Tab-separated table of C-alpha atoms in Angstrom:
chain	number	residue	atom	x	y	z
A	383	MET	CA	-35.045	16.244	117.278
A	384	ALA	CA	-31.347	15.635	117.965
A	385	SER	CA	-30.329	16.392	114.371
A	386	THR	CA	-30.663	20.174	114.868
A	387	ILE	CA	-28.306	20.283	117.848
A	388	ASP	CA	-25.029	22.222	117.797
A	389	TRP	CA	-22.930	19.217	118.776
A	390	THR	CA	-19.682	21.166	118.718
A	391	ALA	CA	-20.971	23.590	121.321
A	392	LEU	CA	-22.477	20.803	123.388
A	393	THR	CA	-19.315	18.693	123.479
A	394	THR	CA	-17.305	21.774	124.406
A	395	GLU	CA	-19.467	22.139	127.508
A	396	LEU	CA	-18.747	18.509	128.388
A	397	ASN	CA	-15.007	19.058	128.353
A	398	GLY	CA	-13.266	16.766	130.826
A	399	ILE	CA	-15.850	13.969	130.624
A	400	GLU	CA	-15.090	10.890	128.530
A	401	LEU	CA	-16.862	11.038	125.175
A	402	ILE	CA	-17.200	8.469	122.400
A	403	THR	CA	-17.930	9.732	118.889
A	404	GLU	CA	-16.598	6.899	116.717
A	405	PRO	CA	-19.689	5.732	114.757
A	406	THR	CA	-19.187	1.984	115.182
A	407	GLN	CA	-18.786	2.305	118.935
A	408	VAL	CA	-21.730	4.694	119.224
A	409	ALA	CA	-23.869	2.237	117.245
A	410	LYS	CA	-22.815	-0.672	119.477
A	411	LEU	CA	-23.617	1.276	122.626
A	412	SER	CA	-27.042	2.186	121.245
A	413	GLN	CA	-28.221	-1.431	121.171
A	414	ASP	CA	-29.344	-4.211	123.478
A	415	TYR	CA	-30.794	-7.697	122.870
A	416	TYR	CA	-34.046	-6.495	121.293
A	417	HIS	CA	-33.250	-8.808	118.380
A	418	PHE	CA	-34.828	-11.602	120.467
A	419	SER	CA	-38.072	-10.110	119.106
A	420	PRO	CA	-38.936	-10.207	115.393
A	421	ILE	CA	-41.454	-7.450	116.122
A	422	LEU	CA	-38.882	-5.071	117.606
A	423	GLN	CA	-36.100	-5.793	115.107
A	424	PRO	CA	-37.378	-3.470	112.342
A	425	ILE	CA	-38.348	-0.795	114.881
A	426	PHE	CA	-34.909	-0.526	116.491
A	427	ALA	CA	-32.558	-1.648	113.717
A	428	ASP	CA	-31.595	1.889	112.630
A	429	LYS	CA	-31.873	3.636	115.994
A	430	ARG	CA	-28.609	5.205	117.146
A	431	GLY	CA	-27.424	7.823	119.571
A	432	ASP	CA	-25.358	10.748	118.345
A	433	LEU	CA	-22.830	10.746	121.172
A	434	VAL	CA	-21.856	8.472	124.067
A	435	VAL	CA	-20.884	10.100	127.363
A	436	LYS	CA	-19.255	8.113	130.187
A	437	PRO	CA	-19.412	10.013	133.475
A	438	ALA	CA	-17.088	8.983	136.295
A	439	ASN	CA	-19.073	10.450	139.188
A	440	GLU	CA	-22.293	12.165	140.173
A	441	ALA	CA	-20.877	15.648	139.515
A	442	GLU	CA	-20.240	14.700	135.890
A	443	VAL	CA	-23.764	13.258	135.607
A	444	ILE	CA	-25.118	16.604	136.789
A	445	GLN	CA	-22.987	18.402	134.205
A	446	VAL	CA	-24.304	16.144	131.423
A	447	ALA	CA	-27.916	16.548	132.546
A	448	LYS	CA	-27.616	20.344	132.691
A	449	THR	CA	-26.023	20.494	129.237
A	450	CYS	CA	-28.632	18.238	127.664
A	451	VAL	CA	-31.432	20.336	129.118
A	452	LYS	CA	-29.779	23.518	127.845
A	453	TYR	CA	-29.633	22.154	124.295
A	454	ARG	CA	-32.879	20.109	124.614
A	455	VAL	CA	-31.042	16.896	123.728
A	456	PRO	CA	-32.622	13.498	124.443
A	457	LEU	CA	-30.653	11.423	126.938
A	458	THR	CA	-30.836	7.643	127.272
A	459	VAL	CA	-29.211	5.972	130.281
A	460	ARG	CA	-27.355	2.722	129.687
A	461	GLY	CA	-25.742	0.063	131.855
A	462	ALA	CA	-24.309	-3.058	130.267
A	463	GLY	CA	-27.023	-3.221	127.590
A	464	THR	CA	-28.227	-6.715	128.541
A	465	GLY	CA	-31.935	-5.865	128.307
A	466	ASN	CA	-34.130	-7.706	125.837
A	467	TYR	CA	-36.713	-5.242	124.568
A	468	GLY	CA	-34.969	-2.018	123.743
A	469	GLN	CA	-34.976	-0.453	127.196
A	470	CYS	CA	-31.762	1.457	126.426
A	471	VAL	CA	-32.167	1.917	122.664
A	472	PRO	CA	-32.644	5.629	121.841
A	473	LEU	CA	-35.717	6.229	119.709
A	474	GLU	CA	-34.801	9.875	119.032
A	475	GLY	CA	-31.002	9.844	118.998
A	476	GLY	CA	-29.183	12.221	121.307
A	477	VAL	CA	-26.821	11.351	124.134
A	478	ILE	CA	-26.230	7.821	125.388
A	479	LEU	CA	-25.228	8.103	129.044
A	480	ASP	CA	-23.050	5.048	129.684
A	481	MET	CA	-22.841	4.528	133.450
A	482	THR	CA	-20.261	1.735	133.466
A	483	LYS	CA	-17.474	3.909	134.953
A	484	MET	CA	-19.442	4.478	138.141
A	485	THR	CA	-18.613	1.137	139.742
A	486	ALA	CA	-17.982	1.862	143.413
A	487	VAL	CA	-19.309	-0.303	146.204
A	488	LYS	CA	-19.420	2.549	148.706
A	489	TRP	CA	-20.096	0.498	151.809
A	490	VAL	CA	-21.347	-2.865	152.948
A	491	LYS	CA	-23.113	-3.644	156.220
A	492	PRO	CA	-24.824	-6.853	157.344
A	493	GLY	CA	-27.882	-7.097	155.128
A	494	VAL	CA	-27.368	-3.998	152.966
A	495	ALA	CA	-24.925	-2.426	150.519
A	496	CYS	CA	-24.593	1.036	148.994
A	497	VAL	CA	-23.407	0.984	145.394
A	498	GLU	CA	-23.036	3.088	142.280
A	499	PRO	CA	-25.202	2.140	139.288
A	500	GLY	CA	-22.374	0.874	137.081
A	501	ALA	CA	-21.237	-1.763	139.570
A	502	LYS	CA	-21.531	-5.234	138.057
A	503	LEU	CA	-23.620	-7.663	140.045
A	504	ALA	CA	-20.822	-10.220	140.267
A	505	ALA	CA	-18.433	-7.521	141.500
A	506	ILE	CA	-20.856	-6.518	144.258
A	507	ASP	CA	-21.100	-10.113	145.474
A	508	LYS	CA	-17.323	-10.368	145.461
A	509	GLN	CA	-17.234	-7.655	148.102
A	510	THR	CA	-20.244	-8.759	150.154
A	511	ARG	CA	-19.641	-12.520	150.382
A	512	PRO	CA	-16.500	-12.243	152.554
A	513	ILE	CA	-18.740	-10.893	155.336
A	514	GLY	CA	-21.440	-13.513	154.711
A	515	TRP	CA	-23.931	-11.731	152.416
A	516	GLU	CA	-24.929	-11.769	148.739
A	517	LEU	CA	-27.431	-10.158	146.389
A	518	ARG	CA	-30.975	-11.378	146.905
A	519	MET	CA	-31.734	-11.869	143.243
A	520	VAL	CA	-29.829	-11.546	139.984
A	521	PRO	CA	-30.581	-12.003	136.281
A	522	SER	CA	-28.959	-14.732	134.209
A	523	THR	CA	-26.671	-11.969	132.883
A	524	TYR	CA	-25.159	-11.825	136.380
A	525	ARG	CA	-21.548	-11.760	135.175
A	526	THR	CA	-22.014	-8.697	132.951
A	527	ALA	CA	-25.140	-6.810	134.077
A	528	THR	CA	-24.925	-3.637	136.186
A	529	ILE	CA	-27.039	-3.021	139.265
A	530	GLY	CA	-28.457	0.209	137.802
A	531	GLY	CA	-29.518	-1.554	134.628
A	532	PHE	CA	-31.080	-4.392	136.591
A	533	ILE	CA	-33.083	-2.027	138.788
A	534	GLY	CA	-34.039	0.209	135.858
A	535	GLY	CA	-34.980	-2.487	133.362
A	536	GLY	CA	-35.211	-5.830	135.133
A	537	SER	CA	-37.856	-7.498	137.275
A	538	GLY	CA	-36.452	-10.606	138.978
A	539	GLY	CA	-34.369	-13.684	138.393
A	540	ILE	CA	-32.198	-16.176	140.232
A	541	GLY	CA	-33.264	-15.831	143.852
A	542	SER	CA	-36.859	-14.840	143.064
A	543	ILE	CA	-38.056	-18.237	144.303
A	544	THR	CA	-37.225	-16.949	147.793
A	545	TYR	CA	-37.369	-13.154	147.561
A	546	GLY	CA	-40.015	-12.502	144.917
A	547	GLN	CA	-39.488	-9.698	142.415
A	548	LEU	CA	-37.720	-6.360	142.489
A	549	ARG	CA	-41.058	-4.595	142.763
A	550	ASP	CA	-41.898	-6.335	146.053
A	551	ARG	CA	-41.710	-4.149	149.121
A	552	GLY	CA	-38.282	-4.304	150.743
A	553	ASN	CA	-36.255	-5.428	147.733
A	554	LEU	CA	-34.857	-1.934	147.099
A	555	ARG	CA	-34.052	0.397	150.016
A	556	SER	CA	-33.199	3.693	148.358
A	557	VAL	CA	-32.072	5.376	145.157
A	558	LYS	CA	-30.528	8.734	144.360
A	559	VAL	CA	-31.403	10.259	141.013
A	560	VAL	CA	-30.265	13.330	139.129
A	561	THR	CA	-33.104	15.298	137.574
A	562	MET	CA	-33.277	16.698	134.017
A	563	GLU	CA	-33.943	20.329	134.879
A	564	ALA	CA	-32.173	23.574	134.009
A	565	GLU	CA	-30.521	23.267	137.410
A	566	PRO	CA	-30.437	19.514	138.064
A	567	ARG	CA	-31.179	18.310	141.581
A	568	VAL	CA	-30.110	15.147	143.367
A	569	VAL	CA	-33.235	13.512	144.786
A	570	GLU	CA	-33.154	10.627	147.251
A	571	LEU	CA	-36.105	8.251	147.311
A	572	ARG	CA	-36.630	5.733	150.098
A	573	GLY	CA	-39.173	3.035	150.879
A	574	GLU	CA	-42.091	2.718	148.496
A	575	ALA	CA	-41.047	5.948	146.750
A	576	VAL	CA	-38.204	4.038	145.026
A	577	TYR	CA	-40.749	2.474	142.693
A	578	GLN	CA	-41.250	5.842	141.041
A	579	VAL	CA	-37.893	5.082	139.403
A	580	ALA	CA	-37.438	1.304	139.513
A	581	HIS	CA	-38.289	-0.518	136.266
A	582	ALA	CA	-38.897	2.786	134.492
A	583	TYR	CA	-36.217	2.315	131.800
A	584	GLY	CA	-34.457	5.491	132.908
A	585	THR	CA	-37.367	7.678	131.839
A	586	ASN	CA	-37.672	9.656	135.059
A	587	GLY	CA	-34.293	10.273	136.638
A	588	ILE	CA	-30.652	9.238	136.294
A	589	ILE	CA	-29.772	6.793	139.071
A	590	THR	CA	-26.430	7.626	140.676
A	591	GLU	CA	-26.577	5.585	143.894
A	592	LEU	CA	-28.571	2.674	145.318
A	593	GLU	CA	-28.982	0.983	148.672
A	594	ILE	CA	-29.820	-2.664	148.111
A	595	PRO	CA	-30.776	-5.324	150.648
A	596	LEU	CA	-28.709	-8.485	150.782
A	597	ALA	CA	-29.369	-12.117	151.647
A	598	PRO	CA	-27.299	-14.471	153.809
A	599	ALA	CA	-24.703	-16.051	151.494
A	600	LEU	CA	-25.144	-19.812	151.267
A	601	PRO	CA	-23.131	-22.586	149.629
A	602	TRP	CA	-25.265	-23.208	146.539
A	603	ALA	CA	-25.069	-26.593	144.828
A	604	GLU	CA	-26.137	-26.882	141.189
A	605	VAL	CA	-28.323	-29.835	140.225
A	606	ILE	CA	-30.012	-31.220	137.119
A	607	ALA	CA	-32.914	-33.643	137.506
A	608	THR	CA	-34.738	-35.213	134.569
A	609	PHE	CA	-38.310	-36.471	134.292
A	610	PRO	CA	-40.207	-38.655	131.800
A	611	SER	CA	-43.021	-36.108	131.343
A	612	PHE	CA	-43.255	-32.348	131.427
A	613	MET	CA	-46.017	-32.264	134.012
A	614	ALA	CA	-44.026	-34.527	136.317
A	615	ALA	CA	-41.180	-32.013	136.064
A	616	ALA	CA	-43.531	-29.045	136.547
A	617	ARG	CA	-45.208	-30.603	139.601
A	618	PHE	CA	-41.796	-31.336	141.036
A	619	GLY	CA	-40.943	-27.645	140.595
A	620	GLN	CA	-44.085	-26.645	142.473
A	621	SER	CA	-43.349	-29.170	145.236
A	622	LEU	CA	-39.769	-27.974	145.626
A	623	GLY	CA	-40.925	-24.366	145.772
A	624	ASP	CA	-43.386	-25.312	148.496
A	625	ALA	CA	-40.776	-27.299	150.471
A	626	ASP	CA	-39.944	-24.725	153.135
A	627	GLY	CA	-37.222	-26.899	154.647
A	628	ILE	CA	-35.081	-26.862	151.488
A	629	LEU	CA	-33.326	-23.567	150.857
A	630	LYS	CA	-33.237	-22.837	147.123
A	631	ARG	CA	-32.210	-20.136	144.724
A	632	LEU	CA	-33.355	-21.463	141.357
A	633	ILE	CA	-36.098	-23.745	140.028
A	634	THR	CA	-36.134	-23.865	136.226
A	635	ILE	CA	-38.194	-26.412	134.284
A	636	CYS	CA	-37.522	-26.921	130.575
A	637	ALA	CA	-39.835	-29.083	128.483
A	638	ASP	CA	-38.328	-31.296	125.828
A	639	PRO	CA	-36.923	-30.375	123.299
A	640	ILE	CA	-35.570	-27.180	124.970
A	641	PRO	CA	-32.679	-28.952	126.763
A	642	GLN	CA	-31.387	-30.166	123.418
A	643	TYR	CA	-30.430	-26.553	122.669
A	644	PHE	CA	-27.980	-26.699	125.612
A	645	ALA	CA	-24.953	-28.328	123.995
A	646	ALA	CA	-22.858	-28.308	127.174
A	647	LEU	CA	-25.609	-30.027	129.187
A	648	ARG	CA	-26.699	-32.738	126.772
A	649	SER	CA	-24.645	-35.455	128.456
A	650	SER	CA	-26.715	-34.892	131.613
A	651	ILE	CA	-30.124	-34.596	129.916
A	652	PRO	CA	-31.093	-37.660	127.852
A	653	SER	CA	-33.010	-36.949	124.668
A	654	GLY	CA	-36.750	-36.997	125.184
A	655	THR	CA	-36.625	-36.077	128.874
A	656	HIS	CA	-37.737	-32.900	130.596
A	657	ALA	CA	-35.219	-31.120	132.799
A	658	ALA	CA	-35.145	-29.245	136.080
A	659	LEU	CA	-32.149	-26.915	136.529
A	660	LEU	CA	-31.756	-26.175	140.226
A	661	MET	CA	-29.711	-24.326	142.822
A	662	VAL	CA	-30.178	-25.466	146.425
A	663	SER	CA	-28.179	-25.039	149.582
A	664	GLU	CA	-25.807	-27.964	149.991
A	665	ASP	CA	-27.475	-28.994	153.254
A	666	GLY	CA	-30.644	-29.577	151.214
A	667	LEU	CA	-29.181	-32.053	148.741
A	668	GLU	CA	-30.364	-35.162	150.565
A	669	PRO	CA	-34.017	-34.119	150.901
A	670	LEU	CA	-33.856	-32.784	147.328
A	671	ARG	CA	-32.818	-36.195	146.013
A	672	GLU	CA	-35.697	-37.777	147.913
A	673	LEU	CA	-38.170	-35.284	146.442
A	674	VAL	CA	-36.880	-35.868	142.911
A	675	GLN	CA	-37.366	-39.620	143.394
A	676	ASP	CA	-40.839	-39.157	144.877
A	677	CYS	CA	-41.822	-37.115	141.816
A	678	GLY	CA	-40.621	-39.800	139.395
A	679	GLY	CA	-37.367	-38.169	138.331
A	680	GLN	CA	-33.689	-38.805	138.691
A	681	VAL	CA	-30.718	-36.614	139.501
A	682	THR	CA	-28.297	-36.625	136.566
A	683	TYR	CA	-25.855	-33.867	137.527
A	684	GLU	CA	-24.534	-32.277	140.705
A	685	LYS	CA	-21.897	-29.608	141.219
A	686	PRO	CA	-20.901	-28.721	144.783
A	687	ALA	CA	-20.617	-25.122	145.874
A	688	GLU	CA	-16.841	-25.366	146.190
A	689	ASP	CA	-16.697	-25.881	142.414
A	690	SER	CA	-19.005	-22.964	141.611
A	691	GLN	CA	-16.245	-21.105	139.761
A	692	LYS	CA	-15.314	-24.130	137.666
A	693	GLY	CA	-16.825	-25.318	134.394
A	694	ILE	CA	-20.312	-24.380	133.277
A	695	ALA	CA	-22.640	-22.251	135.386
A	696	LEU	CA	-26.065	-23.864	135.381
A	697	TRP	CA	-27.849	-20.575	135.964
A	698	GLU	CA	-26.557	-19.353	132.582
A	699	TYR	CA	-29.050	-21.750	130.971
A	700	THR	CA	-32.033	-20.288	132.816
A	701	TRP	CA	-34.274	-17.230	132.658
A	702	ASN	CA	-33.474	-15.244	129.505
A	703	HIS	CA	-30.291	-17.217	128.870
A	704	THR	CA	-32.549	-20.118	127.921
A	705	THR	CA	-33.772	-18.025	125.006
A	706	LEU	CA	-30.234	-16.923	124.172
A	707	HIS	CA	-28.964	-20.520	123.884
A	708	ALA	CA	-31.976	-21.659	121.880
A	709	ARG	CA	-31.712	-18.754	119.442
A	710	SER	CA	-28.029	-19.480	118.890
A	711	VAL	CA	-29.198	-22.773	117.373
A	712	ASP	CA	-32.434	-21.553	115.755
A	713	PRO	CA	-32.623	-17.756	115.281
A	714	HIS	CA	-36.261	-18.032	114.209
A	715	LEU	CA	-37.265	-18.703	117.798
A	716	THR	CA	-38.613	-15.919	119.969
A	717	TYR	CA	-40.231	-15.911	123.397
A	718	LEU	CA	-42.973	-14.703	125.716
A	719	GLN	CA	-43.050	-13.753	129.392
A	720	THR	CA	-46.086	-15.101	131.217
A	721	LEU	CA	-47.144	-15.151	134.861
A	722	PHE	CA	-49.689	-17.826	135.673
A	723	PRO	CA	-52.277	-17.365	138.414
A	724	TYR	CA	-51.540	-19.200	141.633
A	725	ASP	CA	-52.720	-22.793	141.350
A	726	PRO	CA	-50.769	-25.572	143.075
A	727	ASN	CA	-52.330	-28.039	140.635
A	728	LEU	CA	-50.837	-26.162	137.645
A	729	THR	CA	-54.048	-26.573	135.676
A	730	LEU	CA	-53.452	-23.683	133.270
A	731	VAL	CA	-49.802	-24.646	132.789
A	732	GLU	CA	-50.892	-28.127	131.733
A	733	GLN	CA	-53.612	-26.757	129.447
A	734	MET	CA	-51.196	-24.422	127.683
A	735	TYR	CA	-48.589	-27.160	127.348
A	736	GLN	CA	-51.131	-29.444	125.702
A	737	GLU	CA	-52.652	-26.715	123.538
A	738	PHE	CA	-49.490	-25.188	122.069
A	739	GLY	CA	-47.000	-28.050	122.225
A	740	ASP	CA	-43.791	-27.308	120.349
A	741	GLU	CA	-45.115	-24.021	118.950
A	742	ALA	CA	-44.751	-22.404	122.399
A	743	MET	CA	-42.330	-24.675	124.223
A	744	MET	CA	-42.804	-24.498	127.956
A	745	HIS	CA	-39.988	-23.027	130.033
A	746	LEU	CA	-41.005	-22.350	133.625
A	747	GLU	CA	-39.280	-20.263	136.272
A	748	PHE	CA	-40.767	-20.637	139.724
A	749	LEU	CA	-40.860	-17.552	141.917
A	750	ARG	CA	-42.545	-16.278	145.026
A	751	VAL	CA	-45.624	-14.126	144.393
A	752	ALA	CA	-47.532	-12.788	147.407
A	753	GLY	CA	-45.804	-15.385	149.553
A	754	ARG	CA	-46.717	-18.398	147.387
A	755	THR	CA	-44.789	-20.501	144.889
A	756	THR	CA	-46.031	-19.515	141.441
A	757	PRO	CA	-44.807	-20.454	137.955
A	758	ALA	CA	-43.823	-17.863	135.389
A	759	ALA	CA	-43.070	-18.942	131.848
A	760	LEU	CA	-40.579	-17.713	129.309
A	761	GLN	CA	-42.002	-19.832	126.534
A	762	LEU	CA	-39.895	-20.390	123.429
A	763	VAL	CA	-42.110	-19.573	120.474
A	764	ARG	CA	-41.627	-20.792	116.913
A	765	PHE	CA	-42.392	-17.511	115.219
A	766	SER	CA	-44.528	-17.539	112.094
A	767	THR	CA	-46.391	-14.218	111.826
A	768	PRO	CA	-47.071	-11.238	114.096
A	769	GLU	CA	-50.742	-12.124	113.949
A	770	ARG	CA	-50.152	-15.654	115.227
A	771	LEU	CA	-47.907	-14.375	118.008
A	772	GLN	CA	-50.636	-11.972	119.096
A	773	ALA	CA	-53.190	-14.781	118.960
A	774	ILE	CA	-51.087	-16.793	121.422
A	775	ILE	CA	-50.859	-13.773	123.723
A	776	ASP	CA	-54.612	-13.198	123.484
A	777	ARG	CA	-55.310	-16.840	124.285
A	778	LEU	CA	-53.095	-16.780	127.373
A	779	GLU	CA	-54.683	-13.582	128.642
A	780	SER	CA	-58.202	-14.862	127.989
A	781	LEU	CA	-57.527	-17.720	130.402
A	782	GLY	CA	-56.244	-15.506	133.200
A	783	ALA	CA	-52.498	-15.442	132.621
A	784	ILE	CA	-50.614	-12.135	132.641
A	785	VAL	CA	-48.350	-11.631	129.629
A	786	PHE	CA	-45.484	-9.174	130.080
A	787	ASN	CA	-45.068	-8.629	126.384
A	788	PRO	CA	-41.369	-8.625	125.345
A	789	HIS	CA	-42.403	-7.476	121.869
A	790	ALA	CA	-43.479	-4.037	123.133
A	791	TYR	CA	-41.047	-1.283	124.087
A	792	THR	CA	-43.057	0.978	126.372
A	793	ILE	CA	-43.093	0.440	130.121
A	794	GLU	CA	-46.851	0.023	130.143
A	795	ASP	CA	-47.335	-2.300	127.173
A	796	GLY	CA	-44.469	-4.538	128.207
A	797	GLY	CA	-45.739	-4.704	131.776
A	798	MET	CA	-49.064	-4.357	133.540
A	799	LYS	CA	-50.770	-2.575	130.584
A	800	ALA	CA	-51.772	0.289	132.894
A	801	ILE	CA	-50.194	3.724	133.295
A	802	ASP	CA	-48.322	4.007	136.605
A	803	GLN	CA	-49.604	7.341	137.842
A	804	ALA	CA	-46.861	7.679	140.478
A	805	GLN	CA	-44.139	7.206	137.866
A	806	LEU	CA	-45.847	9.639	135.520
A	807	ALA	CA	-46.220	12.283	138.238
A	808	PHE	CA	-42.566	11.905	139.215
A	809	LYS	CA	-41.452	12.271	135.595
A	810	GLN	CA	-43.460	15.472	135.301
A	811	GLN	CA	-41.476	16.841	138.251
A	812	VAL	CA	-37.965	15.706	137.340
A	813	ASP	CA	-38.027	15.651	133.510
A	814	PRO	CA	-40.345	18.492	132.486
A	815	TYR	CA	-39.075	18.559	128.895
A	816	GLY	CA	-39.450	14.808	128.378
A	817	LEU	CA	-35.795	14.340	127.439
A	818	LEU	CA	-35.128	11.081	129.293
A	819	ASN	CA	-35.430	8.051	126.997
A	820	PRO	CA	-38.300	9.597	125.013
A	821	GLY	CA	-40.948	7.291	123.614
A	822	LYS	CA	-40.660	4.600	126.296
A	823	MET	CA	-43.345	5.862	128.717
A	824	ARG	CA	-46.726	5.818	127.025
A	825	GLY	CA	-48.300	7.685	129.932
A	826	TRP	CA	-46.045	10.673	129.235
A	827	THR	CA	-46.474	10.544	125.474
A	828	GLU	CA	-50.255	10.506	125.730
A	829	THR	CA	-50.322	13.587	127.985
A	830	GLN	CA	-48.262	15.763	125.643
A	831	PRO	CA	-50.005	18.246	123.311
């Protein structure tokens, strides 16, 4: 579609906005970490935008949107490109809208901040912590990820053990989006209406401003505890999640041999043991140590909050960074994303651990789901064939687990498997020509003639 565009005329109309045309840079800014998936690699390997545009403000975003509609050019919104399944990879070329110049933290009040989409998560915290607040949840790409990218393509992360997931009511206050119409509008969504845009991969509006709720900033200590068996470690994770008197931000459980992929942590994780990577408020260290002992483990590493900026950051070995570190050692590894049904006895977790062993190595992230501590898994899978990978997915789903398939690139197939009618209806209003990140919303594709 984009190959028939008069790019000279189009770029002339974008005069004054930063453009990138150098092929190597355009190619780089057309990619994310989809290579985690051997299924997505051949699909996205040759996908490139034709032009990168870097707006500095909302007025320039409106100018880009209007120009792209005029020339019927696909537009794919991009933050830092830290997604893992092609959320910002353009399937049909066109314009890559790089939002990383829009970095303002417009204001901060107790419990809430107003930010532009290109603001990095770490930079937001740097401005909110001096008044005693911090982001509720962040991905393991915290240092580099943008808030717009996290809201548009993420789901949860460090902090989800307390605050649940981004999709939970109250975890996003408002968004402003620019529409893809002949005369673009700026639409503000508040309350539940924000989920017409959140986690939609930029398919139904260009986010230009967000109001995000904050959490009280606490002095987080980083802790590693090791256990002689995986289920002892997993049950400890459940117990810690259920321990309301211990404030925590992270509960990650890695079955052996996963910790052996973490070169910088090996001195704290003896070979053959199963590890818990934790962040708890410093006032909770004493009861945490007692709980570790009660569950048959031992604390092997502690870093106080005052040293949080020194040395390794434990959270960079959790969530999707676990996969990143493992693949740096063995690039044949891939992963799954699984939410287990609530069960404080972890029956299905134990069954899957026993059934798949080292073929689907168990990596748990505990989070809050409907007010209860629930394990999600980002299993490391020793990939053999697409058919075997699908068989593992089918087996998990047959037993009641929900697999958010990271080997699919549409919103629906990578998520709840159902078309979100509210998102589809909103896209029909704000992107009538289907120019925003085409091919990523199956609900839209299936309704087109």
